[in-house]
Tab-separated table of C-alpha atoms in Angstrom:
chain	number	residue	atom	x	y	z
A	1	MET	CA	-118.076	-65.483	31.450
A	2	SER	CA	-114.943	-67.521	30.826
A	3	SER	CA	-114.790	-69.388	27.541
A	4	GLN	CA	-114.384	-72.555	29.643
A	5	ALA	CA	-118.099	-72.236	30.439
A	6	VAL	CA	-119.118	-71.857	26.798
A	7	PRO	CA	-120.149	-75.192	25.250
A	8	GLY	CA	-118.030	-76.217	22.289
A	9	LEU	CA	-115.046	-74.012	23.105
A	10	LYS	CA	-111.781	-75.461	24.281
A	11	PRO	CA	-110.219	-73.722	27.287
A	12	ALA	CA	-107.954	-70.932	26.103
A	13	ILE	CA	-104.947	-72.375	27.919
A	14	GLU	CA	-105.284	-75.619	25.945
A	15	LEU	CA	-105.228	-73.724	22.661
A	16	ALA	CA	-102.268	-71.669	23.857
A	17	ARG	CA	-100.241	-74.726	24.879
A	18	ALA	CA	-100.919	-76.364	21.510
A	19	ALA	CA	-99.812	-73.328	19.506
A	20	PRO	CA	-96.773	-74.420	17.473
A	21	ARG	CA	-94.946	-71.150	16.865
A	22	ARG	CA	-91.530	-70.671	18.468
A	23	PHE	CA	-89.066	-67.813	17.997
A	24	PRO	CA	-85.261	-68.024	17.622
A	25	GLY	CA	-83.394	-67.929	20.922
A	26	GLU	CA	-86.411	-67.873	23.228
A	27	SER	CA	-85.928	-69.346	26.696
A	28	GLU	CA	-88.174	-71.765	28.536
A	29	ALA	CA	-89.161	-68.927	30.878
A	30	TYR	CA	-90.133	-66.754	27.911
A	31	ARG	CA	-92.210	-69.558	26.360
A	32	ALA	CA	-94.017	-70.287	29.631
A	33	ALA	CA	-94.885	-66.622	30.131
A	34	ARG	CA	-95.832	-66.221	26.484
A	35	THR	CA	-98.177	-69.216	26.684
A	36	GLU	CA	-99.940	-67.728	29.705
A	37	LEU	CA	-100.231	-64.409	27.881
A	38	LEU	CA	-101.520	-66.124	24.735
A	39	ALA	CA	-104.306	-67.714	26.756
A	40	GLU	CA	-105.330	-64.272	27.993
A	41	GLU	CA	-105.196	-62.904	24.428
A	42	ILE	CA	-107.485	-65.719	23.281
A	43	GLU	CA	-109.887	-64.892	26.105
A	44	LEU	CA	-109.787	-61.220	25.095
A	45	ARG	CA	-110.644	-62.101	21.493
A	46	ARG	CA	-113.518	-64.249	22.673
A	47	HIS	CA	-114.783	-61.524	24.969
A	48	ILE	CA	-114.733	-59.003	22.127
A	49	GLU	CA	-116.823	-61.428	20.070
A	50	ARG	CA	-119.293	-61.901	22.934
A	51	VAL	CA	-119.665	-58.146	23.404
A	52	ALA	CA	-120.240	-57.659	19.675
A	53	ALA	CA	-122.930	-60.325	19.765
A	54	LEU	CA	-124.591	-58.617	22.741
A	55	ARG	CA	-124.480	-55.294	20.916
A	56	ARG	CA	-126.341	-56.813	17.986
A	57	THR	CA	-129.192	-57.823	20.331
A	58	LEU	CA	-129.939	-54.275	21.468
A	59	PRO	CA	-133.622	-53.393	21.134
A	60	PRO	CA	-134.552	-50.602	18.719
A	61	GLY	CA	-133.089	-47.267	19.757
A	62	GLY	CA	-134.800	-43.922	19.736
A	63	GLU	CA	-136.123	-42.492	16.489
A	64	VAL	CA	-133.979	-39.643	15.185
A	65	PRO	CA	-136.031	-36.525	16.014
A	66	VAL	CA	-135.104	-34.383	12.992
A	67	ASP	CA	-133.930	-35.051	9.452
A	68	TYR	CA	-130.942	-32.778	10.041
A	69	VAL	CA	-129.594	-30.730	7.155
A	70	PHE	CA	-125.815	-30.780	6.657
A	71	GLN	CA	-123.515	-29.044	4.229
A	72	GLY	CA	-121.459	-31.375	2.073
A	73	PRO	CA	-118.949	-30.622	-0.671
A	74	GLY	CA	-121.814	-30.564	-3.168
A	75	GLY	CA	-124.265	-28.536	-1.083
A	76	ALA	CA	-127.034	-29.258	1.407
A	77	VAL	CA	-127.878	-32.863	2.228
A	78	ARG	CA	-130.321	-34.365	4.696
A	79	PHE	CA	-129.334	-36.915	7.315
A	80	SER	CA	-131.543	-39.581	5.767
A	81	GLU	CA	-129.837	-39.063	2.405
A	82	ILE	CA	-126.379	-39.780	3.838
A	83	PHE	CA	-127.396	-43.436	4.207
A	84	GLY	CA	-127.322	-43.752	0.418
A	85	ASP	CA	-128.339	-47.300	-0.481
A	86	LYS	CA	-127.318	-48.759	2.900
A	87	ASP	CA	-129.504	-49.470	5.933
A	88	THR	CA	-126.756	-48.601	8.438
A	89	LEU	CA	-124.874	-45.339	8.920
A	90	VAL	CA	-121.800	-44.923	11.131
A	91	VAL	CA	-121.004	-41.332	12.119
A	92	TYR	CA	-117.769	-40.028	13.605
A	93	ASN	CA	-117.808	-36.624	15.260
A	94	TRP	CA	-114.549	-34.870	14.382
A	95	MET	CA	-113.289	-32.292	16.861
A	96	PHE	CA	-112.784	-29.475	14.390
A	97	GLY	CA	-115.147	-26.754	15.483
A	98	ALA	CA	-115.020	-23.203	14.241
A	99	HIS	CA	-113.268	-22.153	17.472
A	100	ARG	CA	-110.275	-24.415	16.739
A	101	GLU	CA	-107.288	-23.169	14.795
A	102	ARG	CA	-106.437	-26.764	13.856
A	103	PRO	CA	-108.351	-30.024	14.374
A	104	CYS	CA	-107.864	-32.430	17.252
A	105	PRO	CA	-104.729	-34.532	16.574
A	106	MET	CA	-106.274	-37.647	18.142
A	107	CYS	CA	-109.408	-37.480	16.001
A	108	THR	CA	-107.256	-36.788	12.967
A	109	ALA	CA	-105.011	-39.796	13.611
A	110	LEU	CA	-108.050	-42.064	13.843
A	111	LEU	CA	-109.635	-40.627	10.703
A	112	SER	CA	-106.372	-40.963	8.793
A	113	ALA	CA	-106.362	-44.674	9.597
A	114	LEU	CA	-110.027	-45.056	8.704
A	115	ASP	CA	-109.580	-43.272	5.376
A	116	GLY	CA	-107.501	-46.181	4.103
A	117	GLU	CA	-110.158	-48.669	5.255
A	118	MET	CA	-113.041	-46.671	3.844
A	119	PRO	CA	-113.466	-48.499	0.498
A	120	ASP	CA	-114.051	-51.732	2.433
A	121	ILE	CA	-116.227	-50.089	5.105
A	122	LEU	CA	-118.408	-48.369	2.502
A	123	HIS	CA	-119.028	-51.703	0.814
A	124	GLN	CA	-120.953	-52.782	3.930
A	125	VAL	CA	-122.294	-49.598	5.570
A	126	SER	CA	-122.369	-45.863	5.051
A	127	PHE	CA	-119.848	-43.813	7.017
A	128	ALA	CA	-119.821	-40.056	7.545
A	129	VAL	CA	-117.650	-37.557	9.389
A	130	PHE	CA	-119.374	-34.543	10.972
A	131	ALA	CA	-117.740	-31.389	12.325
A	132	THR	CA	-119.099	-27.923	13.024
A	133	SER	CA	-116.572	-25.915	10.997
A	134	PRO	CA	-117.660	-24.688	7.550
A	135	ILE	CA	-117.434	-27.364	4.878
A	136	GLU	CA	-114.773	-25.425	2.952
A	137	ARG	CA	-112.492	-25.531	5.973
A	138	LEU	CA	-113.079	-29.234	6.519
A	139	THR	CA	-112.412	-30.235	2.942
A	140	ALA	CA	-109.316	-28.029	2.753
A	141	PHE	CA	-107.788	-29.885	5.696
A	142	ALA	CA	-108.825	-33.234	4.211
A	143	ARG	CA	-106.864	-32.361	1.070
A	144	GLU	CA	-103.893	-31.246	3.163
A	145	ARG	CA	-103.960	-34.555	5.006
A	146	GLY	CA	-104.284	-36.556	1.812
A	147	TRP	CA	-107.620	-38.148	2.672
A	148	ARG	CA	-109.317	-39.657	-0.351
A	149	TYR	CA	-112.375	-41.584	0.774
A	150	LEU	CA	-113.856	-40.051	3.931
A	151	ARG	CA	-117.257	-38.451	3.420
A	152	ILE	CA	-117.206	-35.188	5.344
A	153	TYR	CA	-120.094	-32.881	6.229
A	154	SER	CA	-120.484	-29.680	8.206
A	155	SER	CA	-122.976	-29.920	11.054
A	156	GLY	CA	-122.514	-26.271	12.010
A	157	GLY	CA	-126.063	-25.322	11.062
A	158	ASN	CA	-128.003	-28.004	12.943
A	159	ARG	CA	-128.427	-29.612	16.364
A	160	TYR	CA	-126.934	-33.014	15.594
A	161	ASN	CA	-123.809	-32.494	17.710
A	162	ALA	CA	-125.798	-31.212	20.659
A	163	ASP	CA	-128.360	-34.019	20.404
A	164	TYR	CA	-126.002	-36.961	19.960
A	165	ASP	CA	-122.623	-35.819	21.278
A	166	GLY	CA	-123.648	-33.562	24.133
A	167	GLU	CA	-121.773	-30.584	22.721
A	168	LYS	CA	-122.268	-27.065	23.986
A	169	PRO	CA	-121.525	-23.827	22.099
A	170	GLY	CA	-117.787	-23.202	21.821
A	171	GLN	CA	-116.754	-26.789	22.481
A	172	ASP	CA	-116.663	-30.049	20.583
A	173	GLU	CA	-116.517	-33.677	21.610
A	174	PRO	CA	-115.356	-36.862	19.878
A	175	ALA	CA	-118.082	-39.418	19.403
A	176	ILE	CA	-119.088	-42.351	17.275
A	177	ASN	CA	-122.721	-43.231	16.704
A	178	VAL	CA	-124.478	-45.859	14.621
A	179	PHE	CA	-127.910	-45.394	13.063
A	180	THR	CA	-130.251	-47.714	11.207
A	181	ARG	CA	-132.946	-47.114	8.620
A	182	LYS	CA	-135.820	-49.537	8.259
A	183	GLU	CA	-139.020	-48.925	6.316
A	184	GLY	CA	-138.181	-45.233	6.174
A	185	VAL	CA	-137.670	-44.856	9.934
A	186	VAL	CA	-134.220	-43.750	11.098
A	187	ARG	CA	-133.212	-44.825	14.602
A	188	HIS	CA	-130.167	-44.587	16.799
A	189	PHE	CA	-128.613	-48.038	17.296
A	190	TRP	CA	-125.486	-47.520	19.413
A	191	GLY	CA	-123.204	-44.753	20.608
A	192	ASP	CA	-120.021	-44.665	22.646
A	193	GLU	CA	-120.322	-43.385	26.212
A	194	MET	CA	-116.693	-42.829	27.050
A	195	GLU	CA	-116.647	-39.497	28.843
A	196	THR	CA	-117.290	-40.905	32.331
A	197	THR	CA	-116.160	-44.510	31.933
A	198	SER	CA	-112.352	-44.322	32.020
A	199	ASP	CA	-110.549	-46.107	34.822
A	200	PRO	CA	-108.257	-44.202	37.223
A	201	GLY	CA	-105.032	-43.059	35.574
A	202	GLU	CA	-106.393	-43.424	32.035
A	203	ASP	CA	-107.049	-40.640	29.621
A	204	PRO	CA	-110.594	-40.777	28.231
A	205	ARG	CA	-110.888	-43.416	25.564
A	206	GLY	CA	-113.618	-45.312	23.836
A	207	ALA	CA	-114.823	-48.712	24.872
A	208	PRO	CA	-114.270	-50.310	22.434
A	209	ASP	CA	-111.191	-48.343	21.395
A	210	LEU	CA	-111.075	-48.034	17.602
A	211	MET	CA	-107.648	-46.374	17.400
A	212	PRO	CA	-105.169	-48.550	15.443
A	213	LEU	CA	-102.325	-46.410	16.816
A	214	TRP	CA	-102.957	-47.559	20.388
A	215	ASN	CA	-103.488	-51.160	19.332
A	216	VAL	CA	-100.037	-51.197	17.723
A	217	LEU	CA	-98.306	-49.447	20.633
A	218	ASP	CA	-99.946	-51.865	23.085
A	219	LEU	CA	-97.888	-54.640	21.453
A	220	THR	CA	-94.586	-52.949	22.345
A	221	PRO	CA	-92.493	-53.034	25.557
A	222	ARG	CA	-93.215	-49.380	26.411
A	223	GLY	CA	-96.882	-49.547	25.525
A	224	ARG	CA	-98.786	-46.277	25.411
A	225	ALA	CA	-96.593	-43.448	26.683
A	226	PRO	CA	-98.943	-41.941	29.283
A	227	LYS	CA	-98.342	-38.294	28.375
A	228	TRP	CA	-97.836	-38.678	24.623
A	229	TYR	CA	-100.441	-37.768	22.036
A	230	PRO	CA	-100.219	-37.829	18.259
A	231	SER	CA	-99.337	-34.625	16.428
A	232	LEU	CA	-100.655	-33.095	13.226
A	233	ASP	CA	-97.072	-32.477	12.099
A	234	TYR	CA	-93.716	-34.115	12.874
A	235	PRO	CA	-90.195	-32.831	12.131
A	236	ARG	CA	-88.767	-34.342	8.995
A	237	ALA	CA	-85.826	-36.689	9.588
């Protein structure tokens, strides 16, 4: 639904035309095109807000079937305990299974960005990172990467990955899932379903896409280089 049909909202093009910012040396053609683009950007922001509101109206999801046991840096911990004092738990599934020599660079790039945001995120909800490698291997890489705040657990001894990420032995999948806890009952709230939803010519990506890297590159003239992926290591200049 266009914002023009939403009561109380001005049409995006009106807001765009009234925007006062101008840049040195811009032409009339640039400003006209930029105004049209700004209207679309306003519509995109509004659509993101509408989708978030729809997400919050989801009916209760399925009850989590097992209080899975994970291995954390301090030993065994149950899924329900990872909530801590929060009623919401966000879980990212990190592609760093025992069969991998090194973790997925894409997952790692996202987690590196989230690590810096984690003090703010953890103020509102709990957040955990699960991977099937042994916990010692996971925490060793976290130290190598310089992560300070991510809460990492090994799911190698339970069925969480198979139940919520569709993993099979010898493979791993990226996933993000959200769970709630109310009156002692833990339920699934939302999970990404990206594996079959990409449009032609796109690599698989989440909808919504949480990767700050892509959001920054989308602002540039080249955009996302279609065959480029982040790396775990880059040559020093």
